[in-house]
Amino acid sequence: VKFLLLVSILELLVTHSPEPTKNVEDSIRKQFILKLTLLLHKNDPGMDLAIQKKKLSNIYDIRSAIAHGGEVEASIQELRQLIKDLYGYVQVVFTIYITDIPFVDFLKAN
């Protein structure tokens, strides 16, 4: 439940409703990965973007598996670490939002 709630908070903060002509799940997934990677990079310019993209992709895939009743391919230990990471991501997004509201609003809308 923590995992789903934390991912949902991040989705709420950075994604917008996709165009109805597109695959909704794929569009939200792409927004989630791209926009969070940008925000996390803004917080830590030295981070490896490829590694972060892969990690966020994995997080979103796990979220989808949990939400839609699929098989989660992660151990309890891995899930615990990802939950810790998600708390950190929420903190980063909130911090950037508080200090640069127009940027996060622009990112969410586009």
PDB file of C-alpha atoms in Angstrom:
ATOM      1  CA  VAL A   1       0.000   0.000   0.000  1.00  0.00           C
ATOM      2  CA  LYS A   2       2.858   2.408   0.818  1.00  0.00           C
ATOM      3  CA  PHE A   3       4.382   1.737  -2.578  1.00  0.00           C
ATOM      4  CA  LEU A   4       1.137   2.512  -4.426  1.00  0.00           C
ATOM      5  CA  LEU A   5       0.443   5.619  -2.359  1.00  0.00           C
ATOM      6  CA  LEU A   6       3.897   7.088  -2.874  1.00  0.00           C
ATOM      7  CA  VAL A   7       3.809   6.459  -6.630  1.00  0.00           C
ATOM      8  CA  SER A   8       0.298   7.958  -6.743  1.00  0.00           C
ATOM      9  CA  ILE A   9       1.491  11.102  -4.963  1.00  0.00           C
ATOM     10  CA  LEU A  10       4.260  11.512  -7.516  1.00  0.00           C
ATOM     11  CA  GLU A  11       1.858  10.858 -10.400  1.00  0.00           C
ATOM     12  CA  LEU A  12      -0.507  13.491  -9.038  1.00  0.00           C
ATOM     13  CA  LEU A  13       2.271  16.054  -8.763  1.00  0.00           C
ATOM     14  CA  VAL A  14       3.903  15.586 -12.162  1.00  0.00           C
ATOM     15  CA  THR A  15       1.530  14.011 -14.687  1.00  0.00           C
ATOM     16  CA  HIS A  16      -1.496  15.329 -16.525  1.00  0.00           C
ATOM     17  CA  SER A  17      -4.399  13.535 -18.190  1.00  0.00           C
ATOM     18  CA  PRO A  18      -3.179  12.096 -21.473  1.00  0.00           C
ATOM     19  CA  GLU A  19      -4.805  12.613 -24.821  1.00  0.00           C
ATOM     20  CA  PRO A  20      -7.693  10.154 -25.230  1.00  0.00           C
ATOM     21  CA  THR A  21      -6.343   9.016 -28.614  1.00  0.00           C
ATOM     22  CA  LYS A  22      -3.172   7.653 -26.998  1.00  0.00           C
ATOM     23  CA  ASN A  23      -2.564   4.603 -24.840  1.00  0.00           C
ATOM     24  CA  VAL A  24      -3.376   6.144 -21.458  1.00  0.00           C
ATOM     25  CA  GLU A  25      -1.191   3.811 -19.387  1.00  0.00           C
ATOM     26  CA  ASP A  26       1.805   4.251 -21.701  1.00  0.00           C
ATOM     27  CA  SER A  27       1.408   8.031 -21.795  1.00  0.00           C
ATOM     28  CA  ILE A  28       1.259   8.390 -18.008  1.00  0.00           C
ATOM     29  CA  ARG A  29       4.211   6.015 -17.645  1.00  0.00           C
ATOM     30  CA  LYS A  30       6.310   8.117 -20.044  1.00  0.00           C
ATOM     31  CA  GLN A  31       5.352  11.349 -18.272  1.00  0.00           C
ATOM     32  CA  PHE A  32       6.130   9.824 -14.869  1.00  0.00           C
ATOM     33  CA  ILE A  33       9.587   8.651 -15.930  1.00  0.00           C
ATOM     34  CA  LEU A  34      10.616  11.747 -17.908  1.00  0.00           C
ATOM     35  CA  LYS A  35       9.302  14.403 -15.536  1.00  0.00           C
ATOM     36  CA  LEU A  36      10.580  12.748 -12.373  1.00  0.00           C
ATOM     37  CA  THR A  37      13.981  12.210 -13.967  1.00  0.00           C
ATOM     38  CA  LEU A  38      14.105  15.936 -14.798  1.00  0.00           C
ATOM     39  CA  LEU A  39      13.127  16.959 -11.264  1.00  0.00           C
ATOM     40  CA  LEU A  40      15.563  14.545  -9.660  1.00  0.00           C
ATOM     41  CA  HIS A  41      18.304  15.789 -11.995  1.00  0.00           C
ATOM     42  CA  LYS A  42      17.483  19.387 -11.055  1.00  0.00           C
ATOM     43  CA  ASN A  43      18.039  18.359  -7.434  1.00  0.00           C
ATOM     44  CA  ASP A  44      21.211  16.368  -8.210  1.00  0.00           C
ATOM     45  CA  PRO A  45      22.835  17.411 -11.532  1.00  0.00           C
ATOM     46  CA  GLY A  46      25.543  14.777 -11.131  1.00  0.00           C
ATOM     47  CA  MET A  47      23.162  11.830 -11.203  1.00  0.00           C
ATOM     48  CA  ASP A  48      23.294   9.244 -13.983  1.00  0.00           C
ATOM     49  CA  LEU A  49      20.177   9.911 -16.072  1.00  0.00           C
ATOM     50  CA  ALA A  50      20.142   6.469 -17.702  1.00  0.00           C
ATOM     51  CA  ILE A  51      20.264   4.677 -14.357  1.00  0.00           C
ATOM     52  CA  GLN A  52      17.552   6.936 -12.930  1.00  0.00           C
ATOM     53  CA  LYS A  53      15.325   6.367 -15.966  1.00  0.00           C
ATOM     54  CA  LYS A  54      15.723   2.600 -15.594  1.00  0.00           C
ATOM     55  CA  LYS A  55      14.909   2.772 -11.871  1.00  0.00           C
ATOM     56  CA  LEU A  56      11.787   4.874 -12.429  1.00  0.00           C
ATOM     57  CA  SER A  57      10.709   2.557 -15.234  1.00  0.00           C
ATOM     58  CA  ASN A  58      11.025  -0.391 -12.863  1.00  0.00           C
ATOM     59  CA  ILE A  59       9.072   1.473 -10.171  1.00  0.00           C
ATOM     60  CA  TYR A  60       6.246   2.246 -12.586  1.00  0.00           C
ATOM     61  CA  ASP A  61       6.160  -1.336 -13.861  1.00  0.00           C
ATOM     62  CA  ILE A  62       5.895  -2.636 -10.289  1.00  0.00           C
ATOM     63  CA  ARG A  63       3.165  -0.088  -9.562  1.00  0.00           C
ATOM     64  CA  SER A  64       1.231  -1.270 -12.604  1.00  0.00           C
ATOM     65  CA  ALA A  65       1.624  -4.923 -11.639  1.00  0.00           C
ATOM     66  CA  ILE A  66       0.351  -4.243  -8.122  1.00  0.00           C
ATOM     67  CA  ALA A  67      -2.506  -1.992  -9.254  1.00  0.00           C
ATOM     68  CA  HIS A  68      -3.677  -4.306 -12.025  1.00  0.00           C
ATOM     69  CA  GLY A  69      -3.124  -7.650 -10.336  1.00  0.00           C
ATOM     70  CA  GLY A  70      -0.019  -8.717 -12.220  1.00  0.00           C
ATOM     71  CA  GLU A  71       3.019 -10.541 -10.961  1.00  0.00           C
ATOM     72  CA  VAL A  72       5.555  -8.387  -9.133  1.00  0.00           C
ATOM     73  CA  GLU A  73       9.085  -9.351 -10.047  1.00  0.00           C
ATOM     74  CA  ALA A  74      10.829  -7.901  -7.004  1.00  0.00           C
ATOM     75  CA  SER A  75      11.772  -9.269  -3.620  1.00  0.00           C
ATOM     76  CA  ILE A  76      10.456  -7.827  -0.369  1.00  0.00           C
ATOM     77  CA  GLN A  77      13.942  -6.413   0.248  1.00  0.00           C
ATOM     78  CA  GLU A  78      13.923  -4.661  -3.148  1.00  0.00           C
ATOM     79  CA  LEU A  79      10.442  -3.269  -2.484  1.00  0.00           C
ATOM     80  CA  ARG A  80      11.546  -1.919   0.893  1.00  0.00           C
ATOM     81  CA  GLN A  81      14.478  -0.126  -0.755  1.00  0.00           C
ATOM     82  CA  LEU A  82      12.247   1.275  -3.475  1.00  0.00           C
ATOM     83  CA  ILE A  83       9.817   2.578  -0.845  1.00  0.00           C
ATOM     84  CA  LYS A  84      12.724   4.406   0.836  1.00  0.00           C
ATOM     85  CA  ASP A  85      13.685   5.820  -2.559  1.00  0.00           C
ATOM     86  CA  LEU A  86      10.093   6.902  -3.215  1.00  0.00           C
ATOM     87  CA  TYR A  87       9.967   8.804   0.087  1.00  0.00           C
ATOM     88  CA  GLY A  88      13.109  10.625  -1.047  1.00  0.00           C
ATOM     89  CA  TYR A  89      11.574  11.377  -4.452  1.00  0.00           C
ATOM     90  CA  VAL A  90       8.446  12.812  -2.835  1.00  0.00           C
ATOM     91  CA  GLN A  91      10.639  15.004  -0.637  1.00  0.00           C
ATOM     92  CA  VAL A  92      12.606  16.261  -3.665  1.00  0.00           C
ATOM     93  CA  VAL A  93       9.461  17.022  -5.678  1.00  0.00           C
ATOM     94  CA  PHE A  94       7.821  18.849  -2.751  1.00  0.00           C
ATOM     95  CA  THR A  95      10.999  20.851  -2.128  1.00  0.00           C
ATOM     96  CA  ILE A  96      11.286  21.876  -5.766  1.00  0.00           C
ATOM     97  CA  TYR A  97       7.570  22.638  -5.892  1.00  0.00           C
ATOM     98  CA  ILE A  98       7.816  24.927  -2.861  1.00  0.00           C
ATOM     99  CA  THR A  99      10.868  26.746  -4.229  1.00  0.00           C
ATOM    100  CA  ASP A 100       9.864  26.829  -7.914  1.00  0.00           C
ATOM    101  CA  ILE A 101       6.094  26.449  -8.288  1.00  0.00           C
ATOM    102  CA  PRO A 102       5.978  27.804 -11.884  1.00  0.00           C
ATOM    103  CA  PHE A 103       8.537  25.218 -13.034  1.00  0.00           C
ATOM    104  CA  VAL A 104       6.692  22.223 -11.583  1.00  0.00           C
ATOM    105  CA  ASP A 105       3.335  23.542 -12.808  1.00  0.00           C
ATOM    106  CA  PHE A 106       4.787  24.002 -16.307  1.00  0.00           C
ATOM    107  CA  LEU A 107       6.302  20.526 -16.221  1.00  0.00           C
ATOM    108  CA  LYS A 108       3.014  18.981 -15.096  1.00  0.00           C
ATOM    109  CA  ALA A 109       0.984  20.738 -17.796  1.00  0.00           C
ATOM    110  CA  ASN A 110       3.300  19.789 -20.662  1.00  0.00           C
TER     111      ASN A 110
END
